[in-house]
Coordinates of C-alpha atoms and ligand atoms in Angstrom, one line a residue:
M1 CA 0.0 0.0 0.0
I2 CA 1.4 3.4 -0.9
S3 CA 1.3 6.6 1.1
V4 CA -0.9 9.7 0.5
E5 CA 2.1 11.6 -0.8
E6 CA 3.1 8.8 -3.2
A7 CA -0.4 8.6 -4.5
Q8 CA -0.6 12.4 -5.0
K9 CA 2.8 12.3 -6.9
I10 CA 1.5 9.5 -9.2
I11 CA -1.7 11.4 -9.9
L12 CA 0.2 14.6 -10.7
E13 CA 2.8 12.8 -12.9
N14 CA 0.0 11.3 -14.9
T15 CA -2.1 14.4 -15.4
K16 CA -1.5 16.8 -18.3
P17 CA -3.0 20.2 -18.5
S18 CA -5.7 20.4 -21.2
S19 CA -4.9 22.2 -24.4
P20 CA -6.0 25.9 -24.1
K21 CA -9.0 26.9 -26.1
R22 CA -10.5 30.2 -27.3
I23 CA -13.6 30.3 -25.1
P24 CA -16.6 32.7 -25.3
L25 CA -16.2 35.3 -22.6
M26 CA -19.2 34.3 -20.5
D27 CA -18.2 30.6 -20.6
S28 CA -14.8 31.5 -19.2
L29 CA -16.0 32.5 -15.7
G30 CA -13.9 30.6 -13.2
L31 CA -11.5 29.3 -15.7
I32 CA -7.7 30.0 -15.8
L33 CA -6.3 32.2 -18.5
A34 CA -3.8 30.4 -20.7
E35 CA -2.3 33.5 -22.2
D36 CA -1.3 37.0 -21.1
V37 CA -3.9 39.6 -22.1
Y38 CA -2.7 42.9 -23.4
A39 CA -4.8 46.0 -23.9
N40 CA -5.6 46.6 -27.5
T41 CA -6.9 50.1 -26.8
D42 CA -6.6 52.8 -24.2
L43 CA -9.1 52.9 -21.4
P44 CA -10.8 55.3 -21.3
P45 CA -10.6 55.3 -25.1
F46 CA -10.9 59.1 -25.2
T47 CA -10.7 62.0 -22.8
S48 CA -14.2 62.6 -21.4
S49 CA -16.1 64.4 -18.7
A50 CA -16.4 62.8 -15.3
M51 CA -19.4 65.0 -14.4
D52 CA -22.6 66.5 -15.8
G53 CA -21.6 70.1 -16.2
F54 CA -19.8 72.5 -18.6
A55 CA -16.6 72.0 -20.5
I56 CA -14.4 75.1 -20.1
R57 CA -10.9 76.4 -20.6
S58 CA -9.4 76.5 -17.2
T59 CA -7.3 79.7 -17.9
D60 CA -10.6 81.5 -18.6
T61 CA -11.8 80.8 -15.1
K62 CA -8.8 82.2 -13.2
I63 CA -10.6 85.5 -12.6
A64 CA -13.9 83.9 -11.3
S65 CA -14.9 84.7 -7.7
S66 CA -18.1 84.9 -5.7
S67 CA -18.0 88.7 -5.8
S68 CA -17.3 88.8 -9.5
P69 CA -18.7 85.7 -11.3
L70 CA -17.3 84.8 -14.7
S71 CA -19.8 84.5 -17.5
L72 CA -19.2 82.2 -20.4
K73 CA -21.1 81.8 -23.7
L74 CA -22.8 78.3 -24.2
I75 CA -22.0 77.2 -27.7
E76 CA -23.0 73.5 -27.9
D77 CA -24.8 70.6 -26.0
L78 CA -22.9 67.3 -25.7
P79 CA -24.8 64.3 -24.4
A80 CA -22.7 61.1 -23.9
G81 CA -21.9 59.3 -27.2
T82 CA -21.9 62.5 -29.4
I83 CA -19.0 64.0 -31.2
P84 CA -18.3 67.8 -30.6
K85 CA -18.6 69.9 -33.7
K86 CA -17.3 73.1 -32.2
V87 CA -13.9 74.1 -30.8
L88 CA -13.9 76.1 -27.5
I89 CA -12.4 79.5 -28.0
P90 CA -11.8 81.9 -25.0
G91 CA -15.0 83.0 -23.4
T92 CA -17.1 80.0 -24.4
C93 CA -18.2 76.7 -22.9
T94 CA -20.1 73.5 -23.8
R95 CA -22.8 71.7 -21.9
I96 CA -21.4 68.2 -21.3
M97 CA -22.7 65.0 -19.8
T98 CA -20.7 62.3 -17.9
G99 CA -18.8 60.2 -20.3
A100 CA -19.1 62.6 -23.3
L101 CA -16.1 63.3 -25.4
L102 CA -14.3 66.5 -24.3
P103 CA -14.4 69.2 -27.1
K104 CA -11.2 70.5 -28.5
G105 CA -9.9 73.6 -26.6
A106 CA -11.5 72.4 -23.3
D107 CA -9.2 71.2 -20.5
A108 CA -11.6 71.0 -17.5
V109 CA -15.3 70.6 -16.5
V110 CA -17.2 72.6 -14.0
M111 CA -20.0 70.7 -12.2
A112 CA -23.6 71.8 -13.1
E113 CA -24.3 72.4 -9.4
E114 CA -21.6 75.1 -9.3
T115 CA -23.1 77.2 -12.1
E116 CA -26.0 79.4 -12.8
V117 CA -27.4 79.2 -16.3
E118 CA -29.5 81.9 -18.0
G119 CA -30.3 81.4 -21.6
R120 CA -26.9 80.9 -23.4
E121 CA -25.0 82.3 -20.5
V122 CA -23.2 80.2 -17.9
R123 CA -21.9 81.8 -14.7
M124 CA -19.4 80.4 -12.2
R125 CA -18.0 81.8 -9.0
R126 CA -14.7 80.1 -8.6
P127 CA -11.7 79.2 -10.8
V128 CA -11.6 75.6 -12.2
A129 CA -8.3 73.8 -12.1
F130 CA -6.7 72.3 -15.1
A131 CA -8.0 68.7 -15.7
E132 CA -10.7 69.0 -13.0
N133 CA -13.5 66.6 -13.5
I134 CA -11.9 65.0 -16.5
R135 CA -11.1 61.4 -17.3
L136 CA -7.9 61.3 -19.4
Q137 CA -7.6 58.9 -22.3
G138 CA -5.5 55.9 -21.1
E139 CA -5.4 56.9 -17.5
D140 CA -6.9 53.6 -16.5
V141 CA -5.2 51.3 -19.0
K142 CA -2.6 52.2 -21.7
K143 CA -2.8 50.4 -25.0
G144 CA -0.3 47.6 -25.2
K145 CA -0.1 47.2 -21.4
L146 CA -0.4 43.8 -19.7
V147 CA -3.8 43.8 -18.0
L148 CA -4.3 40.1 -16.9
S149 CA -1.5 37.6 -16.8
K150 CA -1.5 33.9 -17.7
G151 CA -2.7 31.8 -14.8
T152 CA -5.2 34.4 -13.5
V153 CA -8.7 33.1 -12.7
V154 CA -11.4 34.8 -14.7
T155 CA -13.6 36.5 -12.1
P156 CA -16.7 38.6 -12.7
Q157 CA -14.5 41.7 -12.2
A158 CA -12.0 40.5 -14.8
I159 CA -14.9 39.8 -17.2
G160 CA -15.8 43.5 -17.0
L161 CA -12.3 44.6 -18.0
L162 CA -12.2 42.0 -20.8
A163 CA -15.6 43.2 -22.1
A164 CA -14.5 46.8 -22.1
L165 CA -11.5 45.9 -24.2
G166 CA -13.7 44.0 -26.6
F167 CA -12.6 40.5 -26.0
D168 CA -15.6 38.3 -26.8
R169 CA -13.4 35.2 -26.4
V170 CA -10.4 34.5 -24.2
C171 CA -7.7 31.9 -24.4
A172 CA -8.2 29.7 -21.3
F173 CA -7.9 26.1 -20.1
P174 CA -11.3 24.5 -20.8
K175 CA -13.5 22.8 -18.3
A176 CA -12.6 19.2 -17.7
R177 CA -15.4 16.8 -18.8
V178 CA -16.0 14.5 -15.9
A179 CA -18.3 11.4 -15.9
I180 CA -19.7 10.1 -12.6
L181 CA -21.1 6.6 -12.1
S182 CA -22.5 5.1 -8.9
T183 CA -22.4 1.4 -8.4
G184 CA -24.3 -1.0 -6.1
D185 CA -27.4 -3.2 -6.1
E186 CA -28.5 -1.4 -2.9
L187 CA -28.6 2.0 -4.5
I188 CA -31.8 3.7 -5.6
P189 CA -32.4 7.2 -7.2
I190 CA -33.0 10.0 -4.6
S191 CA -36.6 10.6 -5.6
R192 CA -37.5 6.9 -4.8
R193 CA -39.1 5.8 -1.6
L194 CA -36.7 3.7 0.5
S195 CA -37.5 0.0 0.6
R196 CA -35.8 -2.5 2.9
G197 CA -32.2 -3.0 2.2
K198 CA -31.9 -0.1 -0.1
I199 CA -30.2 3.3 0.3
R200 CA -30.3 6.4 -1.8
D201 CA -27.4 7.2 -4.1
S202 CA -25.9 10.3 -2.3
N203 CA -22.4 10.1 -3.6
S204 CA -23.1 11.1 -7.1
Y205 CA -24.7 14.3 -5.8
T206 CA -21.8 15.1 -3.5
L207 CA -19.4 14.5 -6.3
E208 CA -21.4 16.5 -8.8
A209 CA -21.5 19.4 -6.4
L210 CA -17.7 19.2 -5.8
L211 CA -17.1 19.1 -9.5
K212 CA -19.3 22.0 -10.2
K213 CA -17.5 24.1 -7.6
E214 CA -14.2 23.3 -9.5
N215 CA -15.9 24.4 -12.7
A216 CA -15.9 21.0 -14.3
E217 CA -18.5 19.8 -16.8
V218 CA -20.4 16.9 -15.3
I219 CA -21.8 13.9 -17.1
R220 CA -24.0 11.8 -14.9
L221 CA -24.1 8.1 -15.9
G222 CA -26.6 7.1 -13.2
I223 CA -26.4 3.9 -11.1
A224 CA -24.9 0.6 -12.3
K225 CA -25.9 -2.7 -10.7
D226 CA -23.2 -5.0 -9.3
S227 CA -23.2 -7.1 -12.5
L228 CA -20.6 -7.3 -15.2
D229 CA -23.2 -6.4 -17.9
S230 CA -24.6 -3.4 -16.2
L231 CA -21.1 -2.1 -15.3
R232 CA -19.7 -2.8 -18.8
G233 CA -22.2 -0.5 -20.6
K234 CA -21.8 2.4 -18.3
I235 CA -18.1 2.1 -17.8
K236 CA -17.6 2.1 -21.6
K237 CA -19.4 5.4 -21.8
G238 CA -17.5 6.9 -18.9
L239 CA -14.2 6.1 -20.6
R240 CA -15.0 8.8 -23.2
S241 CA -14.6 11.6 -20.7
D242 CA -11.4 13.4 -19.5
L243 CA -11.9 12.1 -16.0
F244 CA -14.1 9.2 -14.9
L245 CA -15.2 8.8 -11.3
V246 CA -16.7 5.4 -10.4
A247 CA -18.1 5.3 -6.8
G248 CA -18.3 2.0 -5.1
G249 CA -17.3 -1.5 -6.1
V250 CA -13.5 -1.1 -5.7
S251 CA -13.0 -2.9 -2.4
V252 CA -12.4 -6.6 -2.0
G253 CA -16.0 -7.8 -1.7
T254 CA -17.3 -10.5 -4.0
H255 CA -19.5 -8.0 -5.7
D256 CA -16.7 -5.4 -6.2
L257 CA -16.4 -5.9 -10.0
V258 CA -15.3 -2.5 -11.1
K259 CA -11.7 -3.3 -11.3
T260 CA -12.4 -6.5 -13.3
I261 CA -14.2 -4.4 -15.9
F262 CA -11.4 -1.7 -15.9
R263 CA -8.9 -4.4 -16.6
E264 CA -11.1 -5.9 -19.3
M265 CA -11.4 -2.6 -21.0
G266 CA -7.7 -1.8 -20.9
V267 CA -7.6 0.7 -18.0
K268 CA -4.0 0.6 -16.8
E269 CA -3.8 0.5 -13.0
L270 CA -1.5 3.2 -11.6
F271 CA -2.3 2.5 -7.9
W272 CA -4.9 0.6 -5.8
K273 CA -5.1 1.2 -2.1
V274 CA -3.5 4.0 -0.2
R275 CA -2.6 4.3 3.5
I276 CA -5.5 6.8 4.2
K277 CA -8.6 6.8 6.3
P278 CA -11.3 7.0 5.2
G279 CA -10.8 5.8 1.6
K280 CA -8.2 3.1 1.7
P281 CA -9.3 1.1 -1.4
I282 CA -9.1 4.0 -3.9
F283 CA -8.1 3.0 -7.4
F284 CA -6.4 5.2 -10.0
G285 CA -5.7 4.3 -13.6
K286 CA -5.8 5.6 -17.1
K287 CA -6.8 4.6 -20.6
G288 CA -5.6 6.8 -23.4
G289 CA -6.5 10.4 -22.5
T290 CA -9.0 9.4 -19.8
L291 CA -8.0 9.3 -16.1
V292 CA -10.0 7.0 -13.9
F293 CA -10.7 6.9 -10.2
G294 CA -12.5 4.0 -8.5
L295 CA -13.7 5.7 -5.3
P296 CA -14.7 3.8 -2.2
G297 CA -18.5 3.9 -1.9
N298 CA -18.9 5.1 1.7
P299 CA -19.9 8.8 1.5
A300 CA -17.0 10.1 3.7
S301 CA -14.5 8.0 1.8
S302 CA -15.5 9.3 -1.6
F303 CA -15.6 12.8 -0.2
V304 CA -12.1 12.7 1.3
S305 CA -10.8 10.9 -1.8
F306 CA -12.1 13.8 -3.8
E307 CA -10.5 16.4 -1.6
I308 CA -7.1 14.7 -1.4
F309 CA -6.8 13.1 -4.8
V310 CA -9.4 13.9 -7.4
R311 CA -9.1 17.6 -7.0
L312 CA -5.5 17.5 -8.0
V313 CA -6.4 16.2 -11.4
L314 CA -9.1 18.8 -12.0
R315 CA -6.8 21.7 -10.9
K316 CA -3.8 20.5 -13.0
K317 CA -6.0 19.8 -16.1
M318 CA -7.6 23.2 -15.8
G319 CA -4.3 25.0 -15.7
E320 CA -3.6 25.5 -12.0
S321 CA 0.2 25.6 -11.5
N322 CA 0.0 24.7 -7.8
P323 CA -2.8 22.1 -7.4
L324 CA -2.0 20.9 -3.9
S325 CA -4.3 22.4 -1.2
P326 CA -2.5 24.2 1.6
F327 CA -3.0 23.1 5.2
Q328 CA -3.2 25.5 8.2
K329 CA -2.3 25.1 11.8
A330 CA -5.1 25.0 14.3
V331 CA -5.4 24.2 18.0
L332 CA -7.3 21.0 18.9
T333 CA -10.0 21.6 21.5
Q334 CA -10.6 17.9 22.3
D335 CA -8.5 14.7 22.6
L336 CA -8.3 12.6 19.4
S337 CA -7.1 9.1 18.9
H338 CA -6.7 7.1 15.7
Q339 CA -5.2 4.0 14.3
E340 CA -1.5 4.2 13.5
G341 CA -0.3 3.3 10.0
R342 CA -2.7 5.4 7.9
V343 CA -3.1 9.1 7.5
D344 CA -6.5 10.0 9.1
F345 CA -8.7 12.8 7.8
I346 CA -11.2 13.8 10.5
R347 CA -14.3 15.7 9.5
A348 CA -14.1 18.8 11.7
I349 CA -15.3 22.3 12.5
A350 CA -12.6 25.0 12.6
E351 CA -13.4 28.4 14.0
K352 CA -11.5 31.5 15.0
D353 CA -11.6 32.2 18.8
N354 CA -10.0 35.4 19.9
G355 CA -7.9 35.3 16.8
A356 CA -6.6 31.8 17.3
L357 CA -7.8 29.0 15.0
E358 CA -9.5 26.2 16.9
V359 CA -10.7 22.9 15.6
R360 CA -12.8 20.0 16.8
S361 CA -14.4 16.9 15.4
S362 CA -17.8 17.6 13.7
G363 CA -19.3 14.4 15.0
V364 CA -19.5 10.6 14.4
Q365 CA -16.6 9.6 12.2
G366 CA -17.8 6.3 10.6
S367 CA -17.1 6.5 6.9
H368 CA -20.8 5.8 6.2
C369 CA -21.8 8.8 8.4
L370 CA -23.2 11.8 6.5
S371 CA -24.1 14.1 9.4
S372 CA -20.6 15.0 10.4
L373 CA -19.8 15.4 6.7
A374 CA -22.6 17.8 6.2
R375 CA -21.5 19.9 9.2
C376 CA -17.8 20.0 8.6
N377 CA -15.9 23.0 7.2
A378 CA -12.4 21.4 7.5
L379 CA -10.5 18.1 7.7
I380 CA -8.0 17.5 10.4
R381 CA -4.9 15.5 9.2
L382 CA -3.5 13.1 11.6
D383 CA -0.2 11.5 10.4
E384 CA 0.6 7.8 10.0
G385 CA 2.8 7.6 13.1
V386 CA 0.5 9.3 15.5
S387 CA -2.0 7.4 17.7
R388 CA -3.3 10.0 20.2
V389 CA -3.4 13.8 20.0
P390 CA -4.3 15.5 23.2
K391 CA -6.4 18.6 23.5
G392 CA -4.4 21.8 23.2
K393 CA -2.0 20.5 20.6
E394 CA -1.6 22.0 17.2
V395 CA -2.8 20.0 14.2
E396 CA -2.9 20.4 10.4
V397 CA -6.2 21.5 9.0
L398 CA -7.5 21.6 5.4
F399 CA -10.3 24.2 5.0
L400 CA -13.0 23.0 2.6
Ligands
AMP501 P1 -18.5 -0.3 -1.8 O1 -17.4 0.7 -1.9 O2 -19.3 -0.5 -3.0 O3 -18.1 -1.5 -1.1 O4 -19.6 0.5 -0.8 C1 -19.2 0.8 0.5 C2 -20.4 1.4 1.3 O5 -20.8 2.6 0.6 C3 -21.6 0.5 1.2 O6 -22.3 0.6 2.5 C4 -22.5 1.1 0.2 O7 -23.8 0.9 0.4 C5 -22.1 2.6 0.3 N1 -22.3 3.3 -1.0 C6 -21.8 2.9 -2.1 N2 -22.2 3.7 -3.1 C7 -22.9 4.7 -2.5 C8 -23.6 5.8 -3.0 N3 -23.5 6.2 -4.3 N4 -24.2 6.6 -2.2 C9 -24.3 6.3 -0.8 N5 -23.6 5.2 -0.3 C10 -23.0 4.4 -1.2
MG502 MG1 -20.8 -1.7 -3.6

């Protein structure tokens, strides 16, 4: 049996980043840019007014004061989106709206609130400084400048900048296509009433949710029975995806047939069984461009397997340069014990108390238990050589 670290190494060695694609802007949300993005234009693209008011020549206004207001002649109206026809000569001004192109000759804008207008005459009672209330062309972004670098996640904020620059597509690492299959004669769809001996298929939902949070594209293959024929058909379909997650049927029970079919269909085994709890019987393999996980069927096992192993594949495929999740230190607020020889991941609740991070178990830890899973916001990692960790000790925590 290999260690968690050895398994992670094998996974990363066998995962290649997907080829970047030109992706429609709105489909790129959450994806990672595969190229640096340079501005193809200045932003703002032209010098414009930052206020509703009057475009003026600042030198004209030097003499304005409350005792002797300056009066300028209004020569044009400029709503946003229009092009000025007139040039400002000394003694004139132009009515201008926020975002409208500044007319030639003007070098500042006086706010409407600071003026008195009578017919074609505009009065102001103070000097206006050069460039006051003006947005200069290129003051935000200069044409040719790097605006977003390769490796950046496309956020809603970044999408706004890309849109302003006219990028309707961006070069990014595409979503991984991930197929999920649940296996087991005891499983029924979640909308069915429970009958004796049956349980609902919860894993495929947890997995789908985890995948969606990682921005993967999910293909649900439903539930396969523990029979060679049922598994064959569905596994054949799953092997057409980038990543195939089969939950259940990889242990050593007589009905655990998944590995038999993998072998039959030419899936090369890269590892089977890891010194981890929960999730020991995890299988990892590949066939052509498809990576395959056989995840242990217990809900906590498949969840932890996803967090510690499957996520690495998604992150690396989708262009993340550092796919391993960082752990943090937290102080244990209860005694914990565990079986030596396997790394234990305990479902936990981590909270800040007076600035210090504290952590405790989130409840019953059986790998079939869903309640502690639903409540947890972290996993505590207890190393292979440790059997008992007393209250007050620092432990490693992975935030979920
Ligand atoms: P297996 O890995 O197939 O031996 O299953 C281990 C345990 O996980 C059994 O108790 C199964 O009933 C349970 N299990 C398997 N698949 C699922 C699933 N999709 N949802 C919930 N529990 C499951
Ligand atoms: Mg089973």
